[in-house]
Structure formats: structure tokens, C-alpha cells
Amino acid sequence: MTQAHDFPAYRGRMEYFCLGCGATHGVDELLYTCPGCGGVLLLRDTRFDELKKTPAQAWRDIFDARAATKTNALRGVFRFYELLAPVVEPRDIVHLGEANTPIVMASEALQKEIGACFGFKNDGQNPSASFKDRGMACAFSYLRALIRKHGWDQVLTVCASTGDTSASAALYAAYCGGPITSVVILPQGKVTPQQLAQPLGNGAVVLEVPGVFDDCMKVVEHLADNYRVALLNSKNAWRILGQESYAFEVAQWRDWSVEDLCVFAPIGNAGNVTAIMAGFLKLYELGIIEGLPRIFGVQSCHADPVYRYYAVDDPKERTWKPVQVRPSVAQAAMIGNPVSFPRVKHYAERFEAIRGKEGFQVVQVREQDIIEGMLAANRRGHIACTQGGECLAGLRRALELGLVSGEETAILDATAHHLKFIGFQQMYYDNSYPEPYEIEPRKDLANAPETVIESEERDRLSAEAYIVEAAERIVKRLGLAKK
Ligand SMILES: *Cc1c(COP(=O)(O)O)cnc(C)c1O
Ligand SMILES: [Zn+2]
């Protein structure tokens, strides 16, 4: 059970605000879009200025001290309670070991190969093996607070997913239990077998819709608009809040000095990059960091609406156009009409106002470079997923374009664990990519198990002779020298 003695006393006053019409709405009910104009919502604490009365150094000390807390409710994303959702009570906070993921500097060989100083933040080391757990921890904590307040006896949570949202939602729903049940809606055949196994194992109702993620998202939006369900996509602004913890952790790891950092994140539905920008801006407003890092969004040329938007230099000439996606190994980011695009615009403008045009940029990468980014990282001892590989491809591209200098350090978001995406590795090794991926595997990167000894030999030889024979074949294969 939670110990409350060192739990912060501060309570905020949260409200939704609409990026479409500017209206504000109370947080006592679940809202995903503005009831007035249908616009995208964000959350803010109207008492935020109170936090400015605490000096920046005092905040740094508080968060640094809290890194060693034994209070369960403060061990995950809520280490940064005052900046996140300071309306939930400790007993409602759910913590499954998410957040506080390591930043692992790239191996010496990999840094040399790429020609930059960089590391991966391994968000695949979250409980359901992706960064989505940061947002779910916050969304479920708030949901539990609402359930307790209203005495709801039945809450059906739903989400559309490219695989990881459903894995995370199903995990947290199963843990919370009680009135909460979980339904996940997936594009049939467009999540990996590992990602599909996760909600199945957690006992969620798994519904498949032929099509791509964008189709599933429309189905789920229809449900959320017309029926009593709790939507857990990043359209849910509480998820964005939880995901801001990524930025807080990067800043804390850097001892609150981030001006020489370039932070790379893949863009799919654009919730993650939104949250990262929002998080750094919050720290900046409180003076906890004195300058902003630079943010690089990365998109595959098979799903690149945000890249296309920002590729037009003059802001007045830019027009927003969703794209039809093509198959991508960065499947978790294979989204043509990102729900959070208005949020990206909102925070990108604020970033640019403070850090200039270089503050927020989007680079576009090829499928071949994404998969080879993942393979290159993991051959050097990392655990990057294809989206982590996409970030590495993005860093390469940014170096090529002269957008990143040798004095800067890059942090790449390895958004999920390698093991969720091994099917794409296998297709590379087997040279079995369907044509639309546009990937030509290099033979020298392939790897495959080799059979040491045929199983028939086992029947032919005695038990001891079999072991000796197997060992001798290994000696031959490896060319071992006697000691
Ligand atoms: C969800 C997801 C993304 C895309 O993040 P958005 O917030 O949708 O932009 C990237 N990588 C992985 C592994 C994901 O699960
Ligand atoms: Zn509105």
C-alpha cells in the first residue's frame, strides 16, 4: 500500500483546453474532443503559476531526492507529480514499474560508425515493453480517481492500436481490475505476433478490423463519440501528460542542462513527440532547465504527413494533408492521419519562438535505412526496435543534411523492445520482404542458426560418443586451437 507521508501536498486545478476554439472544459467527465467544435484537447493546471514561487533549484532538489523514494505512487511517472496530474490521490495511482528507463550511450564502435555522440533511451524497458506505459500509468490513475468519485461500477476501456497501445492498455486494465474491462481494436495482420499475444495474455477482448490503423482509429472515435466507453488512445490528453515524463527524465539525467541535446523521436499518431515537447516546455517555464534542447521528429517515406507539412519552408504556405500509408517496418508509426497533429503545431510554434527554426525539425528516412538502423544498433549491443532504428536513421539523415553538429549529443527514443519486432529482422535475414516495403537485404548482415549435428546421429551413436562428436564438429566449425 502507498505510504502518504512524503506525498506532495500541492493540488492543482486541471482543465481541458481546446486547440480548435480555445474553450475550456472541466475534467470531471471523460472528454476526448471539444464538445463545442470537435477540436483536439490538451490539459493544463490553472494553478501552474503557483509552482513558480518555488525556486528552480528547489525543484531540481525535490525531483533528485524523489528519485530515491520508496513511496510507490511516486516511483514511476509521478516522480514529477506537480508537473503531471496533481489532482489524483496516491491511492488511485497505479505503478507497474514504468518510467525511469535507462539512457544507454551507443557503444564506442557504433558512435564511431555514425560519427556522432549519442545514446538510446530504452523505453522498451517499460513493463509492456514500450513507452505507451508512461501515458497509461497517468490515464489509468486518473480513471481510477474518476471511478472512485462517481462510484461507477462498469468502465469499458477501448483503444485502436498499431500494437503497443493495446498491449499497454490491456496490461493496466487487467491489473486495475474491478469495474475496468479492456477492449482493443487492431488492424488485422498489421500488428506483430508478439504485440497480439500481449492483450490476449492479459485477457482483453481483442477485435480485429481489416484495414490499417487509421481505419481502426475512425471506428474507435465513432464509439467514443456515441457510447459510454473510456478511450485510451493518445487522443486522451491524460496519456500525453504521462508521456511528458520522458522529457523530465532526459533533463534529470543531464543534470537539468539540455541545450546541447538533440532529441529524436519517431512520429506516428504524434502523441509522443507532442508530449516530449510539452514536457521540456514545462521545465523551461519553471526555470528548471534554462534552455530547450532541439527536437527531431522522424518519419518513414511510407508514412510521412508531418514531414511533408514541415518540408514547406514558409509557414504561410504549409497545408495539412493526411497521406495513404504504405507498408513500413516502423509499423508502430505507420499512420497517415495523426490525431495529434494540431498539438505538434501548437508546441512546435512555442519551441520555435524560444529556440528558433532549428528548435523543431522533421526528417524523412527510407525503409531500408530504418531496418538497417535497427540491425546496426543491435549488432553493437543495443535492444532497439524498428522505431528505434528509425531514430538512428533519422540521426544519420540529420548529420548528412548538416542539421546536427559534432558538439551536440543526440538522444534517440528506442520506443519499444527489439523482441516485439523480430519478424522484420527475420524477413531481412530471409530476404522475404514483400515488394511494397522496398527493402533489399544485404547478405552480409544476415544471420541464421546452424545445425551442429543431425538428429539421426544421436540414434546411431552412444550417448557419450554423441556428445564428443557434437563437440568435435563445433571445434571444426570454429577452428579452435588446443590449450
Ligand atoms: C506508438 C508508437 C510509436 C508512435 O508514437 P506516436 O505517439 O503515435 O507518434 C512509435 N514507436 C512505438 C514502438 C510505438 O509503440
Ligand atoms: Zn473547441
PDB file of C-alpha atoms in Angstrom, residues 10-226:
ATOM      1  CA  TYR A  10       0.241  20.565  -3.664  1.00  0.00           C
ATOM      2  CA  ARG A  11      -3.006  20.058  -5.597  1.00  0.00           C
ATOM      3  CA  GLY A  12      -3.623  21.683  -8.954  1.00  0.00           C
ATOM      4  CA  ARG A  13      -6.795  22.583 -10.768  1.00  0.00           C
ATOM      5  CA  MET A  14      -6.847  20.800 -14.105  1.00  0.00           C
ATOM      6  CA  GLU A  15      -8.929  21.748 -17.108  1.00  0.00           C
ATOM      7  CA  TYR A  16      -9.127  20.712 -20.737  1.00  0.00           C
ATOM      8  CA  PHE A  17      -8.474  23.412 -23.286  1.00  0.00           C
ATOM      9  CA  CYS A  18      -9.363  23.146 -26.936  1.00  0.00           C
ATOM     10  CA  LEU A  19      -6.759  23.803 -29.623  1.00  0.00           C
ATOM     11  CA  GLY A  20      -9.570  24.468 -32.088  1.00  0.00           C
ATOM     12  CA  CYS A  21     -11.672  27.181 -30.413  1.00  0.00           C
ATOM     13  CA  GLY A  22      -9.857  27.893 -27.156  1.00  0.00           C
ATOM     14  CA  ALA A  23     -12.802  26.829 -24.962  1.00  0.00           C
ATOM     15  CA  THR A  24     -12.062  25.230 -21.609  1.00  0.00           C
ATOM     16  CA  HIS A  25     -13.869  22.252 -20.087  1.00  0.00           C
ATOM     17  CA  GLY A  26     -13.932  20.651 -16.642  1.00  0.00           C
ATOM     18  CA  VAL A  27     -12.133  17.366 -16.047  1.00  0.00           C
ATOM     19  CA  ASP A  28     -14.942  15.765 -14.091  1.00  0.00           C
ATOM     20  CA  GLU A  29     -16.029  13.793 -17.107  1.00  0.00           C
ATOM     21  CA  LEU A  30     -14.123  11.958 -19.807  1.00  0.00           C
ATOM     22  CA  LEU A  31     -13.594  14.148 -22.863  1.00  0.00           C
ATOM     23  CA  TYR A  32     -11.569  13.370 -25.973  1.00  0.00           C
ATOM     24  CA  THR A  33     -12.627  16.167 -28.287  1.00  0.00           C
ATOM     25  CA  CYS A  34     -14.108  19.593 -27.673  1.00  0.00           C
ATOM     26  CA  PRO A  35     -17.915  19.351 -27.266  1.00  0.00           C
ATOM     27  CA  GLY A  36     -18.121  22.782 -28.910  1.00  0.00           C
ATOM     28  CA  CYS A  37     -16.014  22.420 -32.065  1.00  0.00           C
ATOM     29  CA  GLY A  38     -14.688  18.846 -32.154  1.00  0.00           C
ATOM     30  CA  GLY A  39     -11.117  20.093 -31.780  1.00  0.00           C
ATOM     31  CA  VAL A  40      -8.235  18.294 -30.058  1.00  0.00           C
ATOM     32  CA  LEU A  41      -7.847  18.879 -26.319  1.00  0.00           C
ATOM     33  CA  LEU A  42      -4.885  19.368 -24.033  1.00  0.00           C
ATOM     34  CA  LEU A  43      -4.774  19.576 -20.251  1.00  0.00           C
ATOM     35  CA  ARG A  44      -3.403  22.342 -18.099  1.00  0.00           C
ATOM     36  CA  ASP A  45      -3.181  23.179 -14.439  1.00  0.00           C
ATOM     37  CA  THR A  46      -4.700  26.629 -13.890  1.00  0.00           C
ATOM     38  CA  ARG A  47      -2.682  26.911 -10.669  1.00  0.00           C
ATOM     39  CA  PHE A  48       0.606  26.285 -12.522  1.00  0.00           C
ATOM     40  CA  ASP A  49       1.914  29.788 -11.690  1.00  0.00           C
ATOM     41  CA  GLU A  50       1.871  28.808  -8.015  1.00  0.00           C
ATOM     42  CA  LEU A  51       4.675  26.409  -8.840  1.00  0.00           C
ATOM     43  CA  LYS A  52       6.837  29.318  -9.978  1.00  0.00           C
ATOM     44  CA  LYS A  53       7.034  30.510  -6.360  1.00  0.00           C
ATOM     45  CA  THR A  54       9.322  27.569  -5.649  1.00  0.00           C
ATOM     46  CA  PRO A  55      12.833  28.421  -6.908  1.00  0.00           C
ATOM     47  CA  ALA A  56      14.179  26.351  -9.806  1.00  0.00           C
ATOM     48  CA  GLN A  57      16.982  24.889  -7.684  1.00  0.00           C
ATOM     49  CA  ALA A  58      14.482  23.772  -5.069  1.00  0.00           C
ATOM     50  CA  TRP A  59      12.525  21.891  -7.776  1.00  0.00           C
ATOM     51  CA  ARG A  60      15.701  20.214  -9.007  1.00  0.00           C
ATOM     52  CA  ASP A  61      16.493  19.148  -5.443  1.00  0.00           C
ATOM     53  CA  ILE A  62      12.944  17.860  -4.888  1.00  0.00           C
ATOM     54  CA  PHE A  63      12.967  15.737  -8.043  1.00  0.00           C
ATOM     55  CA  ASP A  64      16.501  14.498  -7.394  1.00  0.00           C
ATOM     56  CA  ALA A  65      15.597  13.500  -3.838  1.00  0.00           C
ATOM     57  CA  ARG A  66      12.414  11.833  -5.055  1.00  0.00           C
ATOM     58  CA  ALA A  67      14.431   9.618  -7.392  1.00  0.00           C
ATOM     59  CA  ALA A  68      15.224   7.566  -4.273  1.00  0.00           C
ATOM     60  CA  THR A  69      11.666   7.459  -2.888  1.00  0.00           C
ATOM     61  CA  LYS A  70      10.172   4.272  -1.504  1.00  0.00           C
ATOM     62  CA  THR A  71       6.664   5.676  -1.809  1.00  0.00           C
ATOM     63  CA  ASN A  72       5.140   3.505  -4.509  1.00  0.00           C
ATOM     64  CA  ALA A  73       2.927   6.218  -6.014  1.00  0.00           C
ATOM     65  CA  LEU A  74       5.964   8.420  -6.695  1.00  0.00           C
ATOM     66  CA  ARG A  75       8.219   5.787  -8.200  1.00  0.00           C
ATOM     67  CA  GLY A  76       7.010   5.979 -11.786  1.00  0.00           C
ATOM     68  CA  VAL A  77       5.879   8.919 -13.905  1.00  0.00           C
ATOM     69  CA  PHE A  78       4.536  10.607 -10.765  1.00  0.00           C
ATOM     70  CA  ARG A  79       8.044  11.388  -9.558  1.00  0.00           C
ATOM     71  CA  PHE A  80       7.095  14.604 -11.313  1.00  0.00           C
ATOM     72  CA  TYR A  81       3.654  14.736  -9.673  1.00  0.00           C
ATOM     73  CA  GLU A  82       3.305  18.537  -9.549  1.00  0.00           C
ATOM     74  CA  LEU A  83       4.040  18.791 -13.299  1.00  0.00           C
ATOM     75  CA  LEU A  84       1.854  15.908 -14.350  1.00  0.00           C
ATOM     76  CA  ALA A  85      -1.645  15.442 -12.932  1.00  0.00           C
ATOM     77  CA  PRO A  86      -1.607  16.907  -9.425  1.00  0.00           C
ATOM     78  CA  VAL A  87      -5.268  16.083  -8.931  1.00  0.00           C
ATOM     79  CA  VAL A  88      -5.008  12.334  -8.455  1.00  0.00           C
ATOM     80  CA  GLU A  89      -4.620  10.977  -4.934  1.00  0.00           C
ATOM     81  CA  PRO A  90      -1.881   8.475  -4.065  1.00  0.00           C
ATOM     82  CA  ARG A  91      -4.363   5.640  -3.579  1.00  0.00           C
ATOM     83  CA  ASP A  92      -5.532   5.982  -7.192  1.00  0.00           C
ATOM     84  CA  ILE A  93      -2.053   5.963  -8.683  1.00  0.00           C
ATOM     85  CA  VAL A  94      -1.143   2.742 -10.456  1.00  0.00           C
ATOM     86  CA  HIS A  95       2.541   1.908 -10.867  1.00  0.00           C
ATOM     87  CA  LEU A  96       3.626  -1.231 -12.711  1.00  0.00           C
ATOM     88  CA  GLY A  97       7.312  -0.341 -12.887  1.00  0.00           C
ATOM     89  CA  GLU A  98       7.005   2.045 -15.825  1.00  0.00           C
ATOM     90  CA  ALA A  99       9.270   5.055 -16.393  1.00  0.00           C
ATOM     91  CA  ASN A 100      12.810   5.757 -15.219  1.00  0.00           C
ATOM     92  CA  THR A 101      14.168   3.880 -18.242  1.00  0.00           C
ATOM     93  CA  PRO A 102      17.921   3.918 -18.831  1.00  0.00           C
ATOM     94  CA  ILE A 103      19.752   6.049 -21.324  1.00  0.00           C
ATOM     95  CA  VAL A 104      22.440   3.785 -22.747  1.00  0.00           C
ATOM     96  CA  MET A 105      25.165   5.588 -24.657  1.00  0.00           C
ATOM     97  CA  ALA A 106      25.799   3.964 -28.022  1.00  0.00           C
ATOM     98  CA  SER A 107      28.742   1.580 -27.993  1.00  0.00           C
ATOM     99  CA  GLU A 108      32.058   3.116 -28.947  1.00  0.00           C
ATOM    100  CA  ALA A 109      32.043   1.275 -32.273  1.00  0.00           C
ATOM    101  CA  LEU A 110      28.530   2.471 -33.137  1.00  0.00           C
ATOM    102  CA  GLN A 111      29.303   6.085 -32.237  1.00  0.00           C
ATOM    103  CA  LYS A 112      32.375   5.893 -34.467  1.00  0.00           C
ATOM    104  CA  GLU A 113      30.407   4.322 -37.314  1.00  0.00           C
ATOM    105  CA  ILE A 114      27.709   7.009 -37.178  1.00  0.00           C
ATOM    106  CA  GLY A 115      30.112   9.855 -36.403  1.00  0.00           C
ATOM    107  CA  ALA A 116      28.166  11.367 -33.533  1.00  0.00           C
ATOM    108  CA  CYS A 117      27.909  11.279 -29.783  1.00  0.00           C
ATOM    109  CA  PHE A 118      24.580   9.650 -28.998  1.00  0.00           C
ATOM    110  CA  GLY A 119      22.649   7.201 -26.893  1.00  0.00           C
ATOM    111  CA  PHE A 120      19.343   5.365 -26.801  1.00  0.00           C
ATOM    112  CA  LYS A 121      16.726   5.929 -24.148  1.00  0.00           C
ATOM    113  CA  ASN A 122      15.430   2.389 -23.850  1.00  0.00           C
ATOM    114  CA  ASP A 123      11.707   2.865 -23.432  1.00  0.00           C
ATOM    115  CA  GLY A 124      11.320  -0.774 -24.416  1.00  0.00           C
ATOM    116  CA  GLN A 125      12.320  -1.477 -20.806  1.00  0.00           C
ATOM    117  CA  ASN A 126       8.858  -0.418 -19.626  1.00  0.00           C
ATOM    118  CA  PRO A 127       6.531  -3.183 -18.345  1.00  0.00           C
ATOM    119  CA  SER A 128       4.672  -3.808 -21.592  1.00  0.00           C
ATOM    120  CA  ALA A 129       7.905  -3.069 -23.468  1.00  0.00           C
ATOM    121  CA  SER A 130       7.048   0.312 -24.971  1.00  0.00           C
ATOM    122  CA  PHE A 131       6.793   3.970 -23.951  1.00  0.00           C
ATOM    123  CA  LYS A 132       2.990   3.731 -24.048  1.00  0.00           C
ATOM    124  CA  ASP A 133       3.113   2.636 -20.388  1.00  0.00           C
ATOM    125  CA  ARG A 134       4.085   6.180 -19.353  1.00  0.00           C
ATOM    126  CA  GLY A 135       0.805   7.506 -20.718  1.00  0.00           C
ATOM    127  CA  MET A 136      -1.277   4.580 -19.496  1.00  0.00           C
ATOM    128  CA  ALA A 137       0.011   4.954 -15.917  1.00  0.00           C
ATOM    129  CA  CYS A 138      -1.325   8.506 -15.897  1.00  0.00           C
ATOM    130  CA  ALA A 139      -4.562   7.787 -17.791  1.00  0.00           C
ATOM    131  CA  PHE A 140      -5.456   4.811 -15.578  1.00  0.00           C
ATOM    132  CA  SER A 141      -4.624   6.714 -12.378  1.00  0.00           C
ATOM    133  CA  TYR A 142      -6.989   9.492 -13.402  1.00  0.00           C
ATOM    134  CA  LEU A 143      -9.606   6.954 -14.485  1.00  0.00           C
ATOM    135  CA  ARG A 144      -9.417   5.275 -11.079  1.00  0.00           C
ATOM    136  CA  ALA A 145      -9.880   8.649  -9.377  1.00  0.00           C
ATOM    137  CA  LEU A 146     -12.983   9.285 -11.508  1.00  0.00           C
ATOM    138  CA  ILE A 147     -14.386   5.820 -10.847  1.00  0.00           C
ATOM    139  CA  ARG A 148     -13.984   6.301  -7.102  1.00  0.00           C
ATOM    140  CA  LYS A 149     -15.552   9.746  -7.216  1.00  0.00           C
ATOM    141  CA  HIS A 150     -18.573   8.772  -9.321  1.00  0.00           C
ATOM    142  CA  GLY A 151     -18.957   5.262  -7.946  1.00  0.00           C
ATOM    143  CA  TRP A 152     -19.064   3.810 -11.486  1.00  0.00           C
ATOM    144  CA  ASP A 153     -19.482   0.043 -11.413  1.00  0.00           C
ATOM    145  CA  GLN A 154     -18.582  -0.633 -15.036  1.00  0.00           C
ATOM    146  CA  VAL A 155     -15.999   1.024 -17.254  1.00  0.00           C
ATOM    147  CA  LEU A 156     -15.158  -0.317 -20.683  1.00  0.00           C
ATOM    148  CA  THR A 157     -11.783   0.936 -21.920  1.00  0.00           C
ATOM    149  CA  VAL A 158     -11.200   0.908 -25.686  1.00  0.00           C
ATOM    150  CA  CYS A 159      -8.334   1.787 -27.987  1.00  0.00           C
ATOM    151  CA  ALA A 160      -7.252   1.441 -31.581  1.00  0.00           C
ATOM    152  CA  SER A 161      -3.663   0.379 -31.863  1.00  0.00           C
ATOM    153  CA  THR A 162      -0.657  -0.312 -34.048  1.00  0.00           C
ATOM    154  CA  GLY A 163       0.176  -2.875 -31.354  1.00  0.00           C
ATOM    155  CA  ASP A 164       1.726  -1.197 -28.361  1.00  0.00           C
ATOM    156  CA  THR A 165      -1.191   0.934 -27.149  1.00  0.00           C
ATOM    157  CA  SER A 166      -3.316  -2.202 -26.897  1.00  0.00           C
ATOM    158  CA  ALA A 167      -0.551  -4.131 -25.137  1.00  0.00           C
ATOM    159  CA  SER A 168      -0.198  -1.373 -22.587  1.00  0.00           C
ATOM    160  CA  ALA A 169      -3.928  -0.681 -22.130  1.00  0.00           C
ATOM    161  CA  ALA A 170      -4.689  -4.380 -21.647  1.00  0.00           C
ATOM    162  CA  LEU A 171      -1.908  -4.721 -19.068  1.00  0.00           C
ATOM    163  CA  TYR A 172      -3.035  -1.775 -16.937  1.00  0.00           C
ATOM    164  CA  ALA A 173      -6.725  -2.681 -17.258  1.00  0.00           C
ATOM    165  CA  ALA A 174      -6.027  -6.258 -16.161  1.00  0.00           C
ATOM    166  CA  TYR A 175      -4.010  -5.027 -13.182  1.00  0.00           C
ATOM    167  CA  CYS A 176      -6.599  -2.470 -12.057  1.00  0.00           C
ATOM    168  CA  GLY A 177      -9.469  -4.920 -12.485  1.00  0.00           C
ATOM    169  CA  GLY A 178     -12.664  -4.159 -10.569  1.00  0.00           C
ATOM    170  CA  PRO A 179     -15.074  -2.236 -12.764  1.00  0.00           C
ATOM    171  CA  ILE A 180     -12.486  -1.846 -15.544  1.00  0.00           C
ATOM    172  CA  THR A 181     -12.527  -4.124 -18.588  1.00  0.00           C
ATOM    173  CA  SER A 182     -10.481  -3.775 -21.739  1.00  0.00           C
ATOM    174  CA  VAL A 183     -11.319  -3.961 -25.436  1.00  0.00           C
ATOM    175  CA  VAL A 184      -8.644  -3.396 -28.059  1.00  0.00           C
ATOM    176  CA  ILE A 185      -9.262  -2.838 -31.751  1.00  0.00           C
ATOM    177  CA  LEU A 186      -6.473  -3.802 -34.117  1.00  0.00           C
ATOM    178  CA  PRO A 187      -5.839  -3.592 -37.859  1.00  0.00           C
ATOM    179  CA  GLN A 188      -5.883  -7.256 -38.871  1.00  0.00           C
ATOM    180  CA  GLY A 189      -2.423  -8.592 -39.680  1.00  0.00           C
ATOM    181  CA  LYS A 190      -0.787  -5.205 -39.027  1.00  0.00           C
ATOM    182  CA  VAL A 191       0.496  -5.781 -35.527  1.00  0.00           C
ATOM    183  CA  THR A 192       3.304  -8.217 -34.799  1.00  0.00           C
ATOM    184  CA  PRO A 193       2.540 -11.666 -33.310  1.00  0.00           C
ATOM    185  CA  GLN A 194       4.296 -10.592 -30.111  1.00  0.00           C
ATOM    186  CA  GLN A 195       2.137  -7.456 -29.826  1.00  0.00           C
ATOM    187  CA  LEU A 196      -1.002  -9.501 -30.474  1.00  0.00           C
ATOM    188  CA  ALA A 197      -0.035 -12.006 -27.774  1.00  0.00           C
ATOM    189  CA  GLN A 198       0.142  -9.281 -25.142  1.00  0.00           C
ATOM    190  CA  PRO A 199      -3.554  -8.219 -24.904  1.00  0.00           C
ATOM    191  CA  LEU A 200      -4.563 -11.865 -25.441  1.00  0.00           C
ATOM    192  CA  GLY A 201      -2.471 -12.864 -22.451  1.00  0.00           C
ATOM    193  CA  ASN A 202      -3.896 -10.057 -20.345  1.00  0.00           C
ATOM    194  CA  GLY A 203      -7.420 -11.255 -21.082  1.00  0.00           C
ATOM    195  CA  ALA A 204      -8.622  -8.300 -23.129  1.00  0.00           C
ATOM    196  CA  VAL A 205     -11.340  -8.632 -25.755  1.00  0.00           C
ATOM    197  CA  VAL A 206      -9.324  -8.387 -28.983  1.00  0.00           C
ATOM    198  CA  LEU A 207     -11.273  -7.225 -32.049  1.00  0.00           C
ATOM    199  CA  GLU A 208      -9.664  -7.124 -35.467  1.00  0.00           C
ATOM    200  CA  VAL A 209     -10.692  -4.831 -38.293  1.00  0.00           C
ATOM    201  CA  PRO A 210      -9.308  -5.383 -41.806  1.00  0.00           C
ATOM    202  CA  GLY A 211      -7.561  -2.196 -42.898  1.00  0.00           C
ATOM    203  CA  VAL A 212      -4.859  -0.004 -41.402  1.00  0.00           C
ATOM    204  CA  PHE A 213      -4.603   1.837 -38.099  1.00  0.00           C
ATOM    205  CA  ASP A 214      -6.310   4.944 -39.491  1.00  0.00           C
ATOM    206  CA  ASP A 215      -9.438   2.838 -40.143  1.00  0.00           C
ATOM    207  CA  CYS A 216      -9.412   1.449 -36.596  1.00  0.00           C
ATOM    208  CA  MET A 217      -8.995   4.923 -35.193  1.00  0.00           C
ATOM    209  CA  LYS A 218     -12.145   6.078 -37.007  1.00  0.00           C
ATOM    210  CA  VAL A 219     -14.085   3.124 -35.633  1.00  0.00           C
ATOM    211  CA  VAL A 220     -12.938   3.870 -32.110  1.00  0.00           C
ATOM    212  CA  GLU A 221     -13.711   7.576 -32.469  1.00  0.00           C
ATOM    213  CA  HIS A 222     -17.221   6.644 -33.522  1.00  0.00           C
ATOM    214  CA  LEU A 223     -17.569   4.530 -30.379  1.00  0.00           C
ATOM    215  CA  ALA A 224     -16.167   7.244 -28.115  1.00  0.00           C
ATOM    216  CA  ASP A 225     -18.430   9.913 -29.650  1.00  0.00           C
ATOM    217  CA  ASN A 226     -21.613   7.901 -29.291  1.00  0.00           C
TER     218      ASN A 226
END
